Coordinates of N, CA and C and ligand atoms in Angstrom, one line a residue:
M1 N 0.9 -1.1 -0.2 CA -0.1 0.0 0.0 C 1.0 1.3 -0.1
R2 N 0.5 2.3 -0.6 CA 1.1 3.7 -0.7 C 0.0 4.6 -0.3
I3 N 0.4 5.8 0.3 CA -0.4 6.7 0.5 C -0.2 8.2 -0.3
G4 N -1.0 9.0 -0.5 CA -0.7 10.0 -1.4 C -1.6 11.2 -0.7
F5 N -1.0 12.5 -0.9 CA -1.7 13.5 -0.4 C -1.9 14.7 -1.6
G6 N -3.2 15.1 -1.4 CA -3.3 16.4 -2.6 C -4.3 17.6 -2.1
Y7 N -3.7 18.5 -2.7 CA -4.3 19.8 -2.4 C -4.7 20.8 -3.5
D8 N -6.0 21.5 -3.3 CA -6.4 22.2 -4.6 C -7.1 23.7 -4.0
S9 N -7.1 24.6 -4.8 CA -7.9 25.7 -4.4 C -8.3 26.6 -5.6
H10 N -9.5 27.2 -5.6 CA -9.8 28.1 -6.7 C -10.3 29.3 -5.9
R11 N -10.1 30.1 -6.9 CA -10.9 31.7 -6.7 C -12.4 31.6 -7.1
L12 N -13.3 32.0 -6.2 CA -14.8 31.9 -6.6 C -15.2 33.3 -7.4
V13 N -15.8 33.0 -8.6 CA -16.1 34.4 -9.3 C -17.6 34.0 -9.8
P14 N -18.3 35.0 -10.1 CA -19.6 35.2 -10.6 C -19.7 34.5 -12.0
G15 N -20.8 33.7 -12.5 CA -20.9 33.2 -13.8 C -20.3 31.9 -13.9
R16 N -19.8 31.3 -13.1 CA -19.2 29.9 -13.3 C -20.2 28.8 -12.4
A17 N -20.1 27.5 -13.0 CA -20.9 26.5 -12.2 C -20.0 26.3 -11.3
L18 N -20.4 25.6 -9.9 CA -19.9 25.1 -8.9 C -20.0 23.6 -9.0
I19 N -19.0 23.1 -9.4 CA -18.7 21.6 -9.4 C -17.9 21.1 -8.3
L20 N -18.3 20.0 -7.4 CA -17.3 19.5 -6.5 C -17.7 17.8 -6.5
G21 N -16.6 17.1 -6.7 CA -16.9 15.8 -6.8 C -17.8 15.3 -7.9
G22 N -17.6 16.0 -9.0 CA -18.5 15.8 -10.0 C -19.8 16.1 -10.1
V23 N -20.3 16.8 -8.8 CA -21.7 17.2 -8.4 C -21.8 18.6 -8.6
Q24 N -22.8 19.2 -9.5 CA -23.0 20.7 -9.5 C -23.9 21.1 -8.6
V25 N -23.3 22.1 -7.8 CA -24.0 22.6 -6.4 C -24.5 23.9 -6.8
P26 N -25.8 24.2 -6.6 CA -26.4 25.5 -7.0 C -25.7 26.5 -6.0
S27 N -25.2 27.5 -7.0 CA -24.4 28.7 -6.2 C -24.2 29.8 -7.1
T28 N -24.3 31.1 -6.5 CA -24.2 32.0 -7.5 C -22.4 32.4 -7.9
L29 N -21.6 31.7 -7.3 CA -20.4 31.9 -7.6 C -19.8 30.4 -7.8
G30 N -18.6 30.5 -8.8 CA -18.1 29.0 -9.1 C -16.5 29.5 -9.4
P31 N -15.8 28.4 -9.5 CA -14.2 28.4 -9.5 C -13.8 29.2 -10.8
E32 N -12.9 30.1 -10.8 CA -12.2 30.7 -11.8 C -11.2 29.4 -12.0
A33 N -11.3 28.9 -13.3 CA -10.4 27.7 -13.7 C -10.1 27.4 -15.0
H34 N -9.3 26.9 -15.4 CA -9.0 26.4 -17.1 C -9.8 25.3 -17.3
S35 N -10.1 24.3 -16.3 CA -10.9 23.3 -16.4 C -12.3 23.6 -15.9
D36 N -13.3 22.7 -15.5 CA -14.3 23.0 -14.8 C -14.2 23.2 -13.3
G37 N -12.7 23.3 -12.8 CA -12.4 23.8 -11.5 C -12.8 23.1 -10.4
D38 N -13.1 21.7 -10.7 CA -13.5 20.8 -9.6 C -12.5 20.5 -8.6
A39 N -12.3 21.4 -7.5 CA -11.3 21.3 -6.5 C -11.1 20.1 -5.9
L40 N -12.3 19.4 -5.4 CA -12.2 18.1 -4.9 C -11.4 17.1 -5.9
I41 N -11.8 17.0 -7.1 CA -11.2 15.9 -7.9 C -9.8 16.3 -8.1
H42 N -9.6 17.8 -8.2 CA -8.3 18.0 -8.4 C -7.3 17.6 -7.3
A43 N -7.7 17.8 -6.1 CA -7.0 17.4 -5.0 C -6.9 15.9 -4.9
L44 N -7.7 15.3 -5.4 CA -8.0 13.8 -5.3 C -6.9 13.2 -6.5
I45 N -6.8 13.8 -7.5 CA -5.9 13.2 -8.7 C -4.7 13.7 -7.9
D46 N -4.1 14.6 -7.5 CA -2.8 15.0 -6.9 C -2.5 13.9 -5.9
A47 N -3.7 13.5 -5.0 CA -3.3 12.3 -4.1 C -3.0 11.0 -4.7
L48 N -3.8 10.8 -5.8 CA -3.5 9.5 -6.5 C -2.2 9.5 -7.2
L49 N -1.7 10.6 -7.7 CA -0.5 10.7 -8.5 C 0.5 10.6 -7.8
G50 N 0.3 11.4 -6.3 CA 1.3 11.3 -5.3 C 1.7 10.2 -4.8
A51 N 0.6 9.2 -4.3 CA 0.8 7.9 -3.9 C 1.8 7.1 -4.8
C52 N 1.8 7.4 -6.0 CA 2.3 6.4 -7.1 C 3.7 7.2 -7.5
A53 N 3.9 8.5 -6.9 CA 5.0 9.4 -7.1 C 5.0 9.6 -9.1
L54 N 4.0 9.8 -9.5 CA 3.9 9.8 -10.9 C 3.5 11.2 -11.3
G55 N 3.8 12.2 -10.5 CA 4.0 13.7 -10.7 C 2.8 14.2 -10.2
D56 N 2.2 15.2 -11.1 CA 1.0 16.0 -10.4 C 0.0 16.4 -11.6
I57 N -1.1 16.9 -11.1 CA -2.0 17.2 -12.2 C -1.5 18.4 -13.3
G58 N -0.8 19.2 -12.7 CA -0.5 20.2 -13.8 C 0.6 19.7 -14.8
R59 N 1.3 18.8 -14.4 CA 2.4 17.9 -15.2 C 1.7 17.1 -16.2
L60 N 0.4 16.4 -15.8 CA -0.4 15.5 -16.7 C -1.3 16.2 -17.5
F61 N -1.9 17.5 -17.1 CA -2.7 18.1 -17.6 C -2.5 19.7 -17.8
P62 N -1.4 20.0 -18.6 CA -1.0 21.5 -18.4 C -2.4 22.5 -18.7
P63 N -2.4 23.4 -17.8 CA -3.4 24.5 -17.8 C -3.3 25.2 -19.3
S64 N -2.0 25.1 -20.0 CA -1.8 26.0 -21.3 C -2.3 25.2 -22.2
D65 N -2.6 23.9 -22.2 CA -3.1 23.1 -23.3 C -4.6 23.5 -23.3
E66 N -4.9 24.0 -24.6 CA -6.5 24.3 -25.0 C -7.4 23.2 -25.0
Q67 N -6.7 21.8 -25.1 CA -7.8 20.7 -24.9 C -8.3 20.4 -23.5
Y68 N -7.7 21.0 -22.7 CA -8.5 21.1 -21.2 C -9.3 22.2 -20.8
R69 N -9.5 23.1 -21.9 CA -10.6 24.3 -21.1 C -11.8 23.8 -21.1
D70 N -12.3 24.2 -19.9 CA -13.9 23.9 -19.4 C -13.9 22.2 -19.3
I71 N -12.9 21.5 -19.4 CA -13.2 19.9 -19.3 C -13.7 19.3 -18.1
S72 N -14.5 18.6 -18.1 CA -15.2 18.0 -17.0 C -13.8 17.3 -16.1
S73 N -13.6 17.6 -14.9 CA -12.5 17.0 -14.1 C -12.9 15.3 -13.9
R74 N -14.2 15.1 -14.2 CA -14.3 13.5 -14.1 C -13.5 12.9 -15.2
I75 N -13.4 13.5 -16.3 CA -12.5 12.9 -17.5 C -11.0 13.0 -17.1
L76 N -10.4 14.0 -16.4 CA -9.0 14.2 -15.9 C -9.0 13.2 -14.9
L77 N -9.9 12.6 -14.1 CA -9.8 11.6 -13.2 C -9.6 10.3 -13.9
E78 N -10.5 10.2 -15.0 CA -10.4 9.0 -15.7 C -9.3 8.7 -16.3
R79 N -8.4 9.8 -16.8 CA -7.2 9.5 -17.6 C -6.3 9.3 -16.5
T80 N -6.5 9.8 -15.4 CA -5.4 9.7 -14.1 C -5.4 8.2 -13.7
L81 N -6.6 7.7 -13.6 CA -6.7 6.3 -13.4 C -6.1 5.1 -14.5
K82 N -6.2 5.7 -15.7 CA -5.5 4.9 -16.8 C -4.1 5.0 -16.6
V83 N -3.4 6.2 -16.0 CA -1.9 6.2 -16.1 C -1.6 5.3 -14.8
L84 N -2.5 5.3 -13.8 CA -2.0 4.7 -12.7 C -2.3 3.4 -13.0
G85 N -3.2 2.7 -13.7 CA -3.5 1.3 -14.1 C -2.3 0.9 -15.0
E86 N -1.8 1.9 -16.0 CA -0.8 1.2 -16.7 C 0.6 1.0 -15.9
A87 N 0.6 1.7 -14.7 CA 1.7 1.3 -14.0 C 1.6 0.3 -12.8
G88 N 0.5 -0.3 -12.9 CA -0.2 -1.3 -12.1 C -0.7 -0.8 -10.6
F89 N -1.0 0.3 -10.4 CA -1.5 0.8 -9.3 C -3.1 0.7 -9.2
R90 N -3.8 0.5 -7.9 CA -5.0 0.4 -7.9 C -5.5 1.3 -6.7
P91 N -6.5 2.1 -7.0 CA -6.9 2.9 -5.6 C -7.7 2.0 -4.6
R92 N -7.6 2.3 -3.4 CA -8.2 1.3 -2.5 C -9.1 2.2 -1.7
N93 N -8.8 3.3 -1.0 CA -9.8 4.2 -0.4 C -9.4 5.8 -0.4
V94 N -10.1 6.7 -0.2 CA -9.8 7.9 -0.5 C -10.6 8.9 0.7
D95 N -10.0 9.7 1.4 CA -10.6 10.5 2.3 C -10.4 12.0 1.9
A96 N -11.4 13.0 1.7 CA -11.3 14.4 1.3 C -12.0 15.2 2.2
T97 N -11.6 16.6 2.4 CA -12.1 17.6 3.0 C -12.5 18.7 2.0
I98 N -13.7 19.3 1.8 CA -13.8 20.5 1.2 C -14.0 21.5 2.1
I99 N -13.3 22.7 1.8 CA -13.6 24.0 2.7 C -14.3 25.0 1.8
L100 N -15.4 25.3 2.1 CA -16.3 26.3 1.5 C -17.3 26.9 2.4
E101 N -17.4 28.2 2.4 CA -18.3 29.1 3.3 C -19.7 28.9 3.2
S102 N -19.9 28.9 1.7 CA -21.4 28.7 1.1 C -21.3 28.2 -0.3
P103 N -22.6 27.7 -0.6 CA -23.4 27.3 0.3 C -23.0 25.9 1.1
R104 N -23.7 25.6 1.9 CA -23.6 24.4 2.9 C -23.6 23.1 2.0
L105 N -22.9 22.2 2.2 CA -22.5 21.0 1.0 C -23.2 19.7 1.4
G106 N -23.7 19.7 2.8 CA -24.3 18.7 3.4 C -25.2 17.8 2.7
P107 N -26.1 18.4 1.9 CA -27.1 17.8 1.0 C -26.3 17.1 -0.1
Y108 N -25.2 17.5 -0.4 CA -24.8 17.0 -2.0 C -23.5 15.9 -1.4
I109 N -23.3 15.6 -0.2 CA -22.0 14.7 0.0 C -22.3 13.3 -0.5
E110 N -23.5 12.8 -0.4 CA -24.0 11.3 -0.6 C -23.8 11.3 -2.3
Q111 N -24.2 12.3 -3.0 CA -24.0 12.3 -4.5 C -22.4 12.2 -5.0
M112 N -21.7 13.0 -4.1 CA -20.3 13.1 -4.5 C -19.7 11.7 -4.1
R113 N -19.8 11.2 -3.0 CA -19.4 9.9 -2.8 C -19.9 8.7 -3.8
S114 N -21.1 8.7 -4.3 CA -21.3 8.0 -5.2 C -21.1 8.1 -6.4
T115 N -20.7 9.5 -7.0 CA -20.1 9.7 -8.4 C -18.6 9.2 -8.1
L116 N -17.8 9.7 -7.0 CA -16.5 9.3 -7.1 C -16.4 7.6 -6.9
S117 N -17.3 7.0 -6.2 CA -17.2 5.5 -6.4 C -17.4 4.9 -7.7
M118 N -18.3 5.6 -8.3 CA -18.2 5.1 -10.0 C -17.3 5.2 -10.6
D119 N -16.7 6.4 -10.5 CA -15.4 7.0 -11.3 C -14.3 6.1 -10.7
L120 N -14.1 5.7 -9.6 CA -12.9 5.4 -8.9 C -12.9 3.8 -9.1
G121 N -14.1 3.2 -9.2 CA -14.5 1.7 -9.1 C -14.1 1.0 -7.9
I122 N -14.4 1.7 -6.7 CA -14.4 1.1 -5.5 C -15.5 1.6 -4.7
P123 N -16.0 0.7 -3.6 CA -17.2 0.9 -3.1 C -17.4 2.3 -2.3
G124 N -18.5 2.8 -2.2 CA -18.8 4.2 -1.6 C -18.2 4.2 -0.2
A125 N -18.2 2.8 0.5 CA -17.8 2.7 1.9 C -16.3 3.0 1.9
A126 N -15.6 3.2 0.8 CA -14.0 3.5 0.9 C -13.9 4.9 0.3
I127 N -14.8 5.5 0.5 CA -14.5 7.0 0.0 C -15.4 7.8 0.9
S128 N -14.7 8.7 1.5 CA -15.2 9.8 2.6 C -14.9 11.2 1.9
V129 N -16.2 11.7 2.1 CA -15.8 13.3 1.6 C -16.7 14.1 2.8
K130 N -16.0 15.0 3.4 CA -16.3 15.9 4.6 C -16.4 17.4 4.1
A131 N -17.1 18.5 4.5 CA -17.0 19.4 4.3 C -17.1 20.2 5.4
K132 N -16.4 21.5 5.4 CA -16.1 22.5 6.5 C -16.4 24.0 6.1
T133 N -16.5 24.9 7.0 CA -16.3 26.4 6.5 C -15.1 26.6 7.4
K134 N -14.6 27.7 7.1 CA -13.4 28.5 7.6 C -14.0 29.4 8.8
E135 N -15.1 29.5 9.1 CA -15.7 30.2 10.0 C -15.3 31.8 10.0
G136 N -15.2 32.2 8.5 CA -15.2 33.6 8.3 C -13.7 34.1 8.3
L137 N -12.7 33.0 8.5 CA -11.5 33.4 8.4 C -10.9 33.6 7.1
G138 N -10.0 34.7 6.9 CA -9.3 34.7 5.6 C -10.1 34.7 4.3
L139 N -9.5 34.6 3.0 CA -10.3 35.0 2.0 C -11.3 33.8 1.6
T140 N -11.0 32.3 2.2 CA -11.7 31.3 1.7 C -12.9 31.6 2.8
G141 N -12.6 31.7 4.1 CA -13.7 32.4 5.0 C -14.8 33.4 4.5
Q142 N -14.3 34.4 3.8 CA -15.0 35.3 3.4 C -15.8 34.9 2.0
G143 N -15.7 33.8 1.6 CA -16.4 33.2 0.5 C -15.7 33.5 -0.8
H144 N -14.4 33.9 -0.7 CA -13.8 34.3 -2.2 C -13.0 33.0 -2.8
A145 N -13.0 31.7 -2.1 CA -12.3 30.8 -2.6 C -13.0 29.6 -2.1
V146 N -12.7 28.1 -2.9 CA -12.8 26.9 -2.4 C -11.8 26.1 -2.4
E147 N -11.5 25.5 -1.3 CA -10.2 24.7 -1.1 C -10.5 23.2 -0.7
A148 N -9.8 22.4 -1.2 CA -9.8 21.0 -1.0 C -8.7 20.0 -0.5
Y149 N -8.8 19.1 0.3 CA -7.6 18.2 0.7 C -8.0 16.7 0.5
A150 N -7.1 16.1 0.2 CA -7.5 14.8 -0.2 C -6.2 13.7 0.2
V151 N -6.7 12.6 0.8 CA -5.5 11.5 0.8 C -6.0 10.3 0.3
A152 N -4.9 9.6 -0.3 CA -5.7 8.4 -1.2 C -4.8 7.2 -0.9
L153 N -5.4 6.2 -0.9 CA -4.4 4.8 -0.5 C -4.4 4.1 -1.7
V154 N -3.3 3.6 -2.3 CA -3.4 2.8 -3.6 C -2.6 1.6 -3.1
E155 N -3.1 0.5 -4.0 CA -2.2 -0.9 -4.0 C -1.2 -0.8 -4.9
E156 N -0.2 -1.4 -4.4 CA 1.2 -1.5 -5.5 C 0.9 -2.5 -6.5
P157 N 1.7 -2.5 -7.6 CA 1.6 -3.8 -8.5 C 2.3 -4.9 -7.8
Ligands
LIG1 MG1 -7.5 22.8 -9.5

């Protein structure tokens, strides 16, 4: 077994869809990003790549590359899993925390878990997604950004 850690953040701006864990969450603000800006999946991709020492999301999917503009991060995750699979690695479980001041994510957590379960090909019981606020502290606490942290355990070839 190997463990990996990932982090991501995006500034929140008007006129963008807020997508987290592949789930669209109703919001007046969404992430400023080259892709769909799914901070949870981006942190997860870095955790998976990190566990296998296979680089990071920016190296695999350069933001300068036009083919990734507004792309669904679920596609990036699928491609990441292919890279892992080719190296013989398999994800076993993941744990993630999203930090967002509003809206509250409680009602969407189960949908994120089942979406990730489908995409990762592991049971929902092996996928944990948690949501926190920053109690008004800093730019994220003032609602200007979304952040996500993730750890992933992968099985070695
Ligand atoms: Mg990102």
